[in-house]
Amino acid sequence: MNESSLESPSRIREALKKSSQFRILGQNMDEWIHYLFGGNAAVSIVVLLLIMLLLFKEGLGFLPQNLDNLRVYRHAGLEYVDYVRTEVDGFTKLGRDLNQLRLDEVLALQKQGRSLEEINASLGEFDAFNEKFSDVTTDLNGILSDQTELASGLKERVLISDNQKQEIQMLLGEKKTEEAAKLKPEVFDFAKETQPLRDMFPQFQEANRNLERNVNGLLSALPKMPNPDAEAELQKFAANTRALVATLPDQEKEMQAWDVNKPVPMWKAVTSFLFGPRWLTASFWQDWYGVVPLFVGSLLISIVAMAIAVPFSIFAAIYINQIASSKEQSFIKPYIEFISAIPSVVLGFFGVAVLGSGLRSLSNVSWLQWVPGFPMSERLTILTAGCLLALMAVPTIFSLAEDALNNVPRHFTEASLSLGATKWQTIIKIMFPSALSGIISAVLLGFGRVIGETMVVLLCAGNRIEIPDFSAGLGAFVQPAHTMTGIIAQEMGEVVQGSIHYRALFMVGMALFFISLLINYLAQLVVRKFRIVG
């Protein structure tokens, strides 16, 4: 036997030993990789759970605080006074409509070449009418002023009493019974305390009858307007005024039926947030935390953004994937994807300094006056913010849509072309339907990107916390608005931790959280449906 044959068993054993060591090392490496990635996933889940816990803990604490807020609103008589305030505000809004009508008519007459003296002379009858109309609520304003003073004073006393009760509970928890005994919160008989407000009801009725007579007298002799458009607007004003006057009897019945001791149910604290039309804080009168104006603002801005971004993104994805040459692809695709690298604050500055002013100047072009809402009275509007958010959504939708087109099997295209279909027929009838589930996912993810954006809307949307005037039709899109994300960014740094305002912002965060869940759920449903159909 030669030497090599004698050494072969030992070499084999050594090779097997090394192989076993490498296998053990590989198994250990697999375990380390498993623990590394599994640990990172676990940390992500834990962080998400902690965020959800904080969000729900602080957010749900808003409900009892808001319930107390609503109870004070009723017990102090503010709810009763707001019947009068609502009526006065309605006529005040009509007065603003008259002033706007005069301004529009002045501008129209100036375009006709009229001098200021001629304009004032032609609008003299209207100005006299406007002055008389502004005086119809004089009696109501006096009643409102007296009731506001009474209700504000009672509210202040109630809040002081509630604060003393909370302080007593805190002292008793610290076993400081002697200090707690020194505090004696005021006890209220709310029916008796609010009786002076109800005693003014006869005066309120008399003021309403006088107002009704004065308004009917004014509307029976409307002034003549120089232009037909202004005449039509004045007739519309008269119809709105008559409609408001017609509501006065029902409002008086509600005031008579008002009960200060009627309990405020817990569900009111929820519905006043979910369906409340006002977000009003730091008010001398009453704070309101209704998410509707913020949600509507976010939704309208998202609609504008998606209306612009979706066609641009999908058409660009189809062009790059199916039509463009390799040189065009290498040039266009990186530039589109580079947009996502631009900081949102930079885009916000661009919107404030350039886009907003540019859109406003464009709206003053004479041949664009047929566009609803033009000319724009504001430069920071829903349209301005929506255009910028569209720019931010394009890279997301484009990249995902292009990936969806890439995932369509090549033999689909080859089979279509071999059967004699043109390039466009193949794209429209084969490629696009086959990639539709991925494209819809891209659109929904782009929508989530848009509705969650903060800095751009904070800088460019105008930050007016009001539901847009939908009577203007599509002109509502050129009005300022505020958003859910913007209100959190704007107000969170200014509120007192633990206050009702602080927790209301967490409730807005919860609403955004559920909206995100809903978007993802709908995305899964749509994708599943189209996969089944395909």
JSON list of N, CA, C and O in Angstrom, two decimals, residues 344-355 388 459-460:
[
{"chain": "A", "resi": 344, "resn": "SER", "atom": "N", "xyz": [-40.19, 68.47, 2.63]},
{"chain": "A", "resi": 344, "resn": "SER", "atom": "CA", "xyz": [-41.53, 69.03, 2.52]},
{"chain": "A", "resi": 344, "resn": "SER", "atom": "C", "xyz": [-41.57, 70.50, 2.91]},
{"chain": "A", "resi": 344, "resn": "SER", "atom": "O", "xyz": [-42.38, 71.27, 2.37]},
{"chain": "A", "resi": 345, "resn": "VAL", "atom": "N", "xyz": [-40.69, 70.92, 3.83]},
{"chain": "A", "resi": 345, "resn": "VAL", "atom": "CA", "xyz": [-40.69, 72.33, 4.22]},
{"chain": "A", "resi": 345, "resn": "VAL", "atom": "C", "xyz": [-40.22, 73.21, 3.06]},
{"chain": "A", "resi": 345, "resn": "VAL", "atom": "O", "xyz": [-40.68, 74.34, 2.91]},
{"chain": "A", "resi": 346, "resn": "VAL", "atom": "N", "xyz": [-39.32, 72.69, 2.22]},
{"chain": "A", "resi": 346, "resn": "VAL", "atom": "CA", "xyz": [-38.87, 73.44, 1.05]},
{"chain": "A", "resi": 346, "resn": "VAL", "atom": "C", "xyz": [-40.02, 73.60, 0.07]},
{"chain": "A", "resi": 346, "resn": "VAL", "atom": "O", "xyz": [-40.24, 74.68, -0.50]},
{"chain": "A", "resi": 347, "resn": "LEU", "atom": "N", "xyz": [-40.79, 72.52, -0.14]},
{"chain": "A", "resi": 347, "resn": "LEU", "atom": "CA", "xyz": [-41.95, 72.62, -1.00]},
{"chain": "A", "resi": 347, "resn": "LEU", "atom": "C", "xyz": [-42.98, 73.60, -0.42]},
{"chain": "A", "resi": 347, "resn": "LEU", "atom": "O", "xyz": [-43.64, 74.33, -1.16]},
{"chain": "A", "resi": 348, "resn": "GLY", "atom": "N", "xyz": [-43.10, 73.60, 0.91]},
{"chain": "A", "resi": 348, "resn": "GLY", "atom": "CA", "xyz": [-44.01, 74.55, 1.54]},
{"chain": "A", "resi": 348, "resn": "GLY", "atom": "C", "xyz": [-43.59, 75.99, 1.29]},
{"chain": "A", "resi": 348, "resn": "GLY", "atom": "O", "xyz": [-44.44, 76.84, 0.99]},
{"chain": "A", "resi": 349, "resn": "PHE", "atom": "N", "xyz": [-42.30, 76.28, 1.42]},
{"chain": "A", "resi": 349, "resn": "PHE", "atom": "CA", "xyz": [-41.81, 77.63, 1.12]},
{"chain": "A", "resi": 349, "resn": "PHE", "atom": "C", "xyz": [-42.06, 78.00, -0.34]},
{"chain": "A", "resi": 349, "resn": "PHE", "atom": "O", "xyz": [-42.41, 79.13, -0.67]},
{"chain": "A", "resi": 350, "resn": "PHE", "atom": "N", "xyz": [-41.87, 77.03, -1.23]},
{"chain": "A", "resi": 350, "resn": "PHE", "atom": "CA", "xyz": [-42.14, 77.27, -2.65]},
{"chain": "A", "resi": 350, "resn": "PHE", "atom": "C", "xyz": [-43.61, 77.60, -2.86]},
{"chain": "A", "resi": 350, "resn": "PHE", "atom": "O", "xyz": [-43.95, 78.50, -3.65]},
{"chain": "A", "resi": 351, "resn": "GLY", "atom": "N", "xyz": [-44.50, 76.91, -2.14]},
{"chain": "A", "resi": 351, "resn": "GLY", "atom": "CA", "xyz": [-45.92, 77.19, -2.26]},
{"chain": "A", "resi": 351, "resn": "GLY", "atom": "C", "xyz": [-46.28, 78.57, -1.77]},
{"chain": "A", "resi": 351, "resn": "GLY", "atom": "O", "xyz": [-47.08, 79.29, -2.39]},
{"chain": "A", "resi": 352, "resn": "VAL", "atom": "N", "xyz": [-45.68, 78.98, -0.65]},
{"chain": "A", "resi": 352, "resn": "VAL", "atom": "CA", "xyz": [-45.97, 80.31, -0.09]},
{"chain": "A", "resi": 352, "resn": "VAL", "atom": "C", "xyz": [-45.42, 81.41, -0.99]},
{"chain": "A", "resi": 352, "resn": "VAL", "atom": "O", "xyz": [-46.10, 82.40, -1.27]},
{"chain": "A", "resi": 353, "resn": "ALA", "atom": "N", "xyz": [-44.18, 81.24, -1.45]},
{"chain": "A", "resi": 353, "resn": "ALA", "atom": "CA", "xyz": [-43.51, 82.33, -2.16]},
{"chain": "A", "resi": 353, "resn": "ALA", "atom": "C", "xyz": [-43.85, 82.39, -3.64]},
{"chain": "A", "resi": 353, "resn": "ALA", "atom": "O", "xyz": [-43.86, 83.48, -4.23]},
{"chain": "A", "resi": 354, "resn": "VAL", "atom": "N", "xyz": [-44.12, 81.22, -4.27]},
{"chain": "A", "resi": 354, "resn": "VAL", "atom": "CA", "xyz": [-44.25, 81.20, -5.73]},
{"chain": "A", "resi": 354, "resn": "VAL", "atom": "C", "xyz": [-45.62, 80.71, -6.17]},
{"chain": "A", "resi": 354, "resn": "VAL", "atom": "O", "xyz": [-46.37, 81.43, -6.86]},
{"chain": "A", "resi": 355, "resn": "LEU", "atom": "N", "xyz": [-45.98, 79.48, -5.78]},
{"chain": "A", "resi": 355, "resn": "LEU", "atom": "CA", "xyz": [-47.17, 78.85, -6.34]},
{"chain": "A", "resi": 355, "resn": "LEU", "atom": "C", "xyz": [-48.44, 79.60, -5.95]},
{"chain": "A", "resi": 355, "resn": "LEU", "atom": "O", "xyz": [-49.32, 79.84, -6.80]},
{"chain": "A", "resi": 388, "resn": "LEU", "atom": "N", "xyz": [-49.25, 71.11, -4.45]},
{"chain": "A", "resi": 388, "resn": "LEU", "atom": "CA", "xyz": [-47.96, 70.70, -3.90]},
{"chain": "A", "resi": 388, "resn": "LEU", "atom": "C", "xyz": [-47.98, 69.26, -3.41]},
{"chain": "A", "resi": 388, "resn": "LEU", "atom": "O", "xyz": [-47.01, 68.51, -3.59]},
{"chain": "A", "resi": 459, "resn": "LEU", "atom": "N", "xyz": [-48.29, 75.18, 5.89]},
{"chain": "A", "resi": 459, "resn": "LEU", "atom": "CA", "xyz": [-47.77, 76.42, 5.30]},
{"chain": "A", "resi": 459, "resn": "LEU", "atom": "C", "xyz": [-48.66, 76.96, 4.19]},
{"chain": "A", "resi": 459, "resn": "LEU", "atom": "O", "xyz": [-48.73, 78.19, 3.99]},
{"chain": "A", "resi": 460, "resn": "CYS", "atom": "N", "xyz": [-49.35, 76.09, 3.47]},
{"chain": "A", "resi": 460, "resn": "CYS", "atom": "CA", "xyz": [-49.97, 76.52, 2.20]},
{"chain": "A", "resi": 460, "resn": "CYS", "atom": "C", "xyz": [-51.49, 76.43, 2.15]},
{"chain": "A", "resi": 460, "resn": "CYS", "atom": "O", "xyz": [-52.08, 76.88, 1.17]}
]
